[in-house]
PDB file of C-alpha atoms in Angstrom:
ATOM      1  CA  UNK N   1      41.140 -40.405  39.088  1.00 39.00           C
ATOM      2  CA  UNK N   2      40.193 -37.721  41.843  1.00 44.00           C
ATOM      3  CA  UNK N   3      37.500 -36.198  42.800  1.00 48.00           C
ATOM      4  CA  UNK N   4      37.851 -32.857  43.314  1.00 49.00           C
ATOM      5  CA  UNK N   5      38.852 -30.061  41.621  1.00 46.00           C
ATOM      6  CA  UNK N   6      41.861 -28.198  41.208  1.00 51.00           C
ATOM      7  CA  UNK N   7      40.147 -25.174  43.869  1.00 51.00           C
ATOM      8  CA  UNK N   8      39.478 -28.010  46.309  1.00 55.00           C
ATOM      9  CA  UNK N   9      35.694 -28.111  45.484  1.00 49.00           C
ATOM     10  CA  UNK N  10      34.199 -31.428  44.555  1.00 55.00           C
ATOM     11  CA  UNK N  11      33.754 -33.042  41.226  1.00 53.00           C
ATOM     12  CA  UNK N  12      30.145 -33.309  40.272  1.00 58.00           C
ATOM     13  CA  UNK N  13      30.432 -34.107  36.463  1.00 61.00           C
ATOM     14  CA  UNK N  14      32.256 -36.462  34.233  1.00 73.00           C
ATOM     15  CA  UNK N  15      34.819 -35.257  31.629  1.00 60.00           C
ATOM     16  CA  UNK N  16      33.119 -35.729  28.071  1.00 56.00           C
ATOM     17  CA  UNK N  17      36.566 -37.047  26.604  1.00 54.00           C
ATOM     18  CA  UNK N  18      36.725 -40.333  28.381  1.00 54.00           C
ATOM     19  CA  UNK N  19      37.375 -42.974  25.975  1.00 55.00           C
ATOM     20  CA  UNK N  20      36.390 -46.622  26.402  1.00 54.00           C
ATOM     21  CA  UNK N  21      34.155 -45.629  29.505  1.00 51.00           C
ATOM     22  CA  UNK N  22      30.376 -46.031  27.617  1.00 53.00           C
ATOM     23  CA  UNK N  23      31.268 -49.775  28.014  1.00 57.00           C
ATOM     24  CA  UNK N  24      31.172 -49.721  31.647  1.00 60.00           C
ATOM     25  CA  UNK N  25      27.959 -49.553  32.253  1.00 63.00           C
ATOM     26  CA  UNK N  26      24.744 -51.974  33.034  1.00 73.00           C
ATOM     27  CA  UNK N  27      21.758 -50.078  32.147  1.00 82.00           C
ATOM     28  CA  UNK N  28      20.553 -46.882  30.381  1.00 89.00           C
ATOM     29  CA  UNK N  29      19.235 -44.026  32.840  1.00 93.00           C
ATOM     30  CA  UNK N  30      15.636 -42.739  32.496  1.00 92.00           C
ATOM     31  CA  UNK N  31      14.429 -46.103  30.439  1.00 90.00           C
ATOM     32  CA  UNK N  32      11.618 -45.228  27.791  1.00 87.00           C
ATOM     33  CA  UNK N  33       8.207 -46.392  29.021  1.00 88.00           C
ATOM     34  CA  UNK N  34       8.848 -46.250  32.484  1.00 91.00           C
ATOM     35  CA  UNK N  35      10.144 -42.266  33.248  1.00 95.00           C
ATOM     36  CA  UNK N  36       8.452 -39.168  33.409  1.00 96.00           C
ATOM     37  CA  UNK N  37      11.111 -37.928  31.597  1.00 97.00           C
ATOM     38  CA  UNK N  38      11.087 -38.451  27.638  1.00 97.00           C
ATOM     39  CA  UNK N  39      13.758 -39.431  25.629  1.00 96.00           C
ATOM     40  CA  UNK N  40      15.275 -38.150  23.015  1.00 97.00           C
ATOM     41  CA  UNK N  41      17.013 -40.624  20.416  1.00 95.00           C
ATOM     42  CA  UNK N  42      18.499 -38.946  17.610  1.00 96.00           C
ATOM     43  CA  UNK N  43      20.751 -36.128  16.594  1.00 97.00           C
ATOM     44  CA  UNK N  44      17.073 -34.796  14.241  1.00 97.00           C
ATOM     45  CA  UNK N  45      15.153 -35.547  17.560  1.00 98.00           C
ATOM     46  CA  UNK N  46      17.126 -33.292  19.644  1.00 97.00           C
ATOM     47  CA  UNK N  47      17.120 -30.021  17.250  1.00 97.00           C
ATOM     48  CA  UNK N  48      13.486 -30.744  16.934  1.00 98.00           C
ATOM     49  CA  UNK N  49      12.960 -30.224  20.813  1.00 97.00           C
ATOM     50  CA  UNK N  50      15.600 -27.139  20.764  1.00 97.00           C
ATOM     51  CA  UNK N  51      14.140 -25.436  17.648  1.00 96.00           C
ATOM     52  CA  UNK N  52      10.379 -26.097  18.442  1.00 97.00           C
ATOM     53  CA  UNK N  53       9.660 -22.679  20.194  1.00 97.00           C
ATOM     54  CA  UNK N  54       8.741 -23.979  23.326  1.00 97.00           C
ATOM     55  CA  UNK N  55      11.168 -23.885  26.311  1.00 97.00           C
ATOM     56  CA  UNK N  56      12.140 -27.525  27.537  1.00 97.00           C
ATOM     57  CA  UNK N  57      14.638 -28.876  29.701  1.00 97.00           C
ATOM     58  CA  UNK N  58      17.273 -31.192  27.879  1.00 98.00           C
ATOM     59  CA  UNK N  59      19.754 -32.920  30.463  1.00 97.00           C
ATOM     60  CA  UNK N  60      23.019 -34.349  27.988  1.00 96.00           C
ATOM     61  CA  UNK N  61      23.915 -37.202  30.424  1.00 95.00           C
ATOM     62  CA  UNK N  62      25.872 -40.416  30.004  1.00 92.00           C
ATOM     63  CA  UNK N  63      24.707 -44.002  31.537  1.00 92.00           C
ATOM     64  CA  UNK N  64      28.064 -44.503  32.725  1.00 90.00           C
ATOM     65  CA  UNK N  65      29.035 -41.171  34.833  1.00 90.00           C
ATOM     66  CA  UNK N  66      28.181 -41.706  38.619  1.00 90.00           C
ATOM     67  CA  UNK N  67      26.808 -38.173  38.619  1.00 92.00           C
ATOM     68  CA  UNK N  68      24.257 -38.517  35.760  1.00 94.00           C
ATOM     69  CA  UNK N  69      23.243 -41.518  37.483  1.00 94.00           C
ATOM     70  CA  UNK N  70      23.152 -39.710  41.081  1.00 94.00           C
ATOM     71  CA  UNK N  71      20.624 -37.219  40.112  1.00 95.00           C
ATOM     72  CA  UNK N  72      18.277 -39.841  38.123  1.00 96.00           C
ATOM     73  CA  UNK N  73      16.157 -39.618  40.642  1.00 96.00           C
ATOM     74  CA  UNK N  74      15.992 -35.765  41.179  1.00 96.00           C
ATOM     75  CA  UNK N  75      14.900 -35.580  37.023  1.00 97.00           C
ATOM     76  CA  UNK N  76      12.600 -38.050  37.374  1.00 97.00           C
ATOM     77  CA  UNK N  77      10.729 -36.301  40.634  1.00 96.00           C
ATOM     78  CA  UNK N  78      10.941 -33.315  38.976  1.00 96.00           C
ATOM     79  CA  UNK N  79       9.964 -34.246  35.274  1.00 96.00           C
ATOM     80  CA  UNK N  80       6.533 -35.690  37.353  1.00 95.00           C
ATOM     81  CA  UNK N  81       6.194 -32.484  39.605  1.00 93.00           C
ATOM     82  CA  UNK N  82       6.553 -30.301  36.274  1.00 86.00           C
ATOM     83  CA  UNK N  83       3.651 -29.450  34.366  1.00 80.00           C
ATOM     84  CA  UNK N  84       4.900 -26.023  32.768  1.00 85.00           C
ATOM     85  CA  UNK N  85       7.582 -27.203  30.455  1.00 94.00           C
ATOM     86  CA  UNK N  86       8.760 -30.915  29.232  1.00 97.00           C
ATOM     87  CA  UNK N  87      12.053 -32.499  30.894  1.00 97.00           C
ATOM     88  CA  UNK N  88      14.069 -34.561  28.044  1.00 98.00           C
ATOM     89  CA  UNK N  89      17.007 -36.547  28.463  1.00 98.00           C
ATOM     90  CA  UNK N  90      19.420 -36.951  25.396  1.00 97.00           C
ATOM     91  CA  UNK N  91      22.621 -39.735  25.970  1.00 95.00           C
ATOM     92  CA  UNK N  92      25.545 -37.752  24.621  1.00 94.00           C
ATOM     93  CA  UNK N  93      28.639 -39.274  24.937  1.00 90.00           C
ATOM     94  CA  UNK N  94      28.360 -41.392  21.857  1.00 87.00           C
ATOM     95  CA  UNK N  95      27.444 -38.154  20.048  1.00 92.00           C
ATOM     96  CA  UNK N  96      30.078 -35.774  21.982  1.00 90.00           C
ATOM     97  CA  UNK N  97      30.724 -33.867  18.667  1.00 93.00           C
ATOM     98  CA  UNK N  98      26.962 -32.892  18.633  1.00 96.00           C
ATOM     99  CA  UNK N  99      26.417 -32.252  21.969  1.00 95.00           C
ATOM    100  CA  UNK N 100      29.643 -29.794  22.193  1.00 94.00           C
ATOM    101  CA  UNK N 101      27.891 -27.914  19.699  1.00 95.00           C
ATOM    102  CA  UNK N 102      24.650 -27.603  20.299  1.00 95.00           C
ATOM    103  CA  UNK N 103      23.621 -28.482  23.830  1.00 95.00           C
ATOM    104  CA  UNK N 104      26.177 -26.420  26.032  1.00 89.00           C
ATOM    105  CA  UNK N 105      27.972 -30.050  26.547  1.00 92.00           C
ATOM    106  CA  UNK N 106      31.320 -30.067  27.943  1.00 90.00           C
ATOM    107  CA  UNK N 107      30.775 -32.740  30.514  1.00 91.00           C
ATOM    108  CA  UNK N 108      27.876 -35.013  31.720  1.00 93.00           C
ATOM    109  CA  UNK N 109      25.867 -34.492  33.068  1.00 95.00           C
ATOM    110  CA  UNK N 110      24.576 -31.100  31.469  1.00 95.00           C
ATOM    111  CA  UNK N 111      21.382 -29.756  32.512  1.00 96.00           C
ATOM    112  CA  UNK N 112      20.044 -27.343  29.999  1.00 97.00           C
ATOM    113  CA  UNK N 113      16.856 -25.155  29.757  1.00 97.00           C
ATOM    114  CA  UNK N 114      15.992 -24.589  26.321  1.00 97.00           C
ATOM    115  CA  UNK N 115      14.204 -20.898  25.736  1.00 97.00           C
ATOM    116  CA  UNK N 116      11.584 -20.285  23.403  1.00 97.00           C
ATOM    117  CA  UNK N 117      14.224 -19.039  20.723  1.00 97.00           C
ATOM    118  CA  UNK N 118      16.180 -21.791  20.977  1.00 96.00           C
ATOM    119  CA  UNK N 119      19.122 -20.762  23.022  1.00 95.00           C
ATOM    120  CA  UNK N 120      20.216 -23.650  25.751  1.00 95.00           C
ATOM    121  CA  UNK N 121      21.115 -22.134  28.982  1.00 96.00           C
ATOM    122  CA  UNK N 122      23.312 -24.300  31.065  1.00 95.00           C
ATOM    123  CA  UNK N 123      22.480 -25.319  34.498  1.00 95.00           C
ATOM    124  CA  UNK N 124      26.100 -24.662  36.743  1.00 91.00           C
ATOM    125  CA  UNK N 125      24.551 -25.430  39.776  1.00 89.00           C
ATOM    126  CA  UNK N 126      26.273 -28.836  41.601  1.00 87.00           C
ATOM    127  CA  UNK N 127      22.721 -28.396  43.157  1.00 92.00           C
ATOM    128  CA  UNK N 128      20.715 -31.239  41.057  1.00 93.00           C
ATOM    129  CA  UNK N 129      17.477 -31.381  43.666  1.00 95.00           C
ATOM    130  CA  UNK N 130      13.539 -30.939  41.800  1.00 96.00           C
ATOM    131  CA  UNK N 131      13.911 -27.431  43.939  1.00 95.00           C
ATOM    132  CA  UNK N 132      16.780 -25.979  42.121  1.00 95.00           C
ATOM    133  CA  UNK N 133      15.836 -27.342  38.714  1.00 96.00           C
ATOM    134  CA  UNK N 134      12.417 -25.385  39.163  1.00 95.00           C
ATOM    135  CA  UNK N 135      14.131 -22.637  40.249  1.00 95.00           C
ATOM    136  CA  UNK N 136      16.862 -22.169  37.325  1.00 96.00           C
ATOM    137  CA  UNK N 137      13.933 -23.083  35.136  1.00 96.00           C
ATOM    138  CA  UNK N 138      11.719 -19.623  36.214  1.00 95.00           C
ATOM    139  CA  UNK N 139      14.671 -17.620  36.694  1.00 96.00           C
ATOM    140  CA  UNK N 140      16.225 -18.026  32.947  1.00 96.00           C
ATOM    141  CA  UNK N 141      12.665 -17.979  31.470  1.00 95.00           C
ATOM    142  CA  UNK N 142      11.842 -14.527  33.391  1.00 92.00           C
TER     143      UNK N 142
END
């Protein structure tokens, strides 16, 4: 598998259709009970968070793709720097169905911010730093 794209630009997400690849990994990213950034469990969980009125950030990520685990770190700094909205993290590729549907997901990871009204704005930055989250964050809310 390459990693660029077909303009020449580097690959910074993992196609959503890879079969066979959730068994490839060790651990889960952003562990409950030890991450700034909460978790969200279920298919009910996550319309909860994008129906609740209040805008939220929901990364779609999968514990196998080397770039949801690259910017673990960035989430996490950010999700403790952040006290304007709450940063969630929702494992998608055993729910790619869902995810397709209703969180913008066409690849992991998928960093969305989730408006008021419910809409889920996709992050298309390669840019995954606490900067540029807080950024995209005020500039879709504005």
């Amino acid at each position: 598998v390459g990693l660029t794209k077909k303009d020449g630009s580097t690959k910074t997400e993992c196609g959503i259709h890879v079969d066979g690849a959730e068994r490839t990994w060790d651990r889960d990213l952003w562990e409950e009970g030890s991450s700034a950034v909460k978790k969200i469990n279920t298919e009910e969980e996550a319309l909860e968070v994008k129906n609740s009125g209040k805008a939220s950030i929901v990364t779609v990520y999968a514990p196998w793709c080397q770039f949801s685990q690259a910017m673990e770190d960035a989430l996490e700094d950010y999700a403790k720097s952040n006290s304007d909205v709450d940063v969630f993290s929702f494992r998608g590729d055993d729910k790619r169905e869902f995810v397709t549907e209703n969180l913008n997901t066409s690849s992991f990871p998928t960093v969305n911010v989730i408006k008021p009204d419910g809409t889920a704005v996709k992050y298309e930055s390669e840019e995954r730093t606490p900067e540029a989250f807080a950024k995209f964050l005020e500039e879709t809310l504005a």
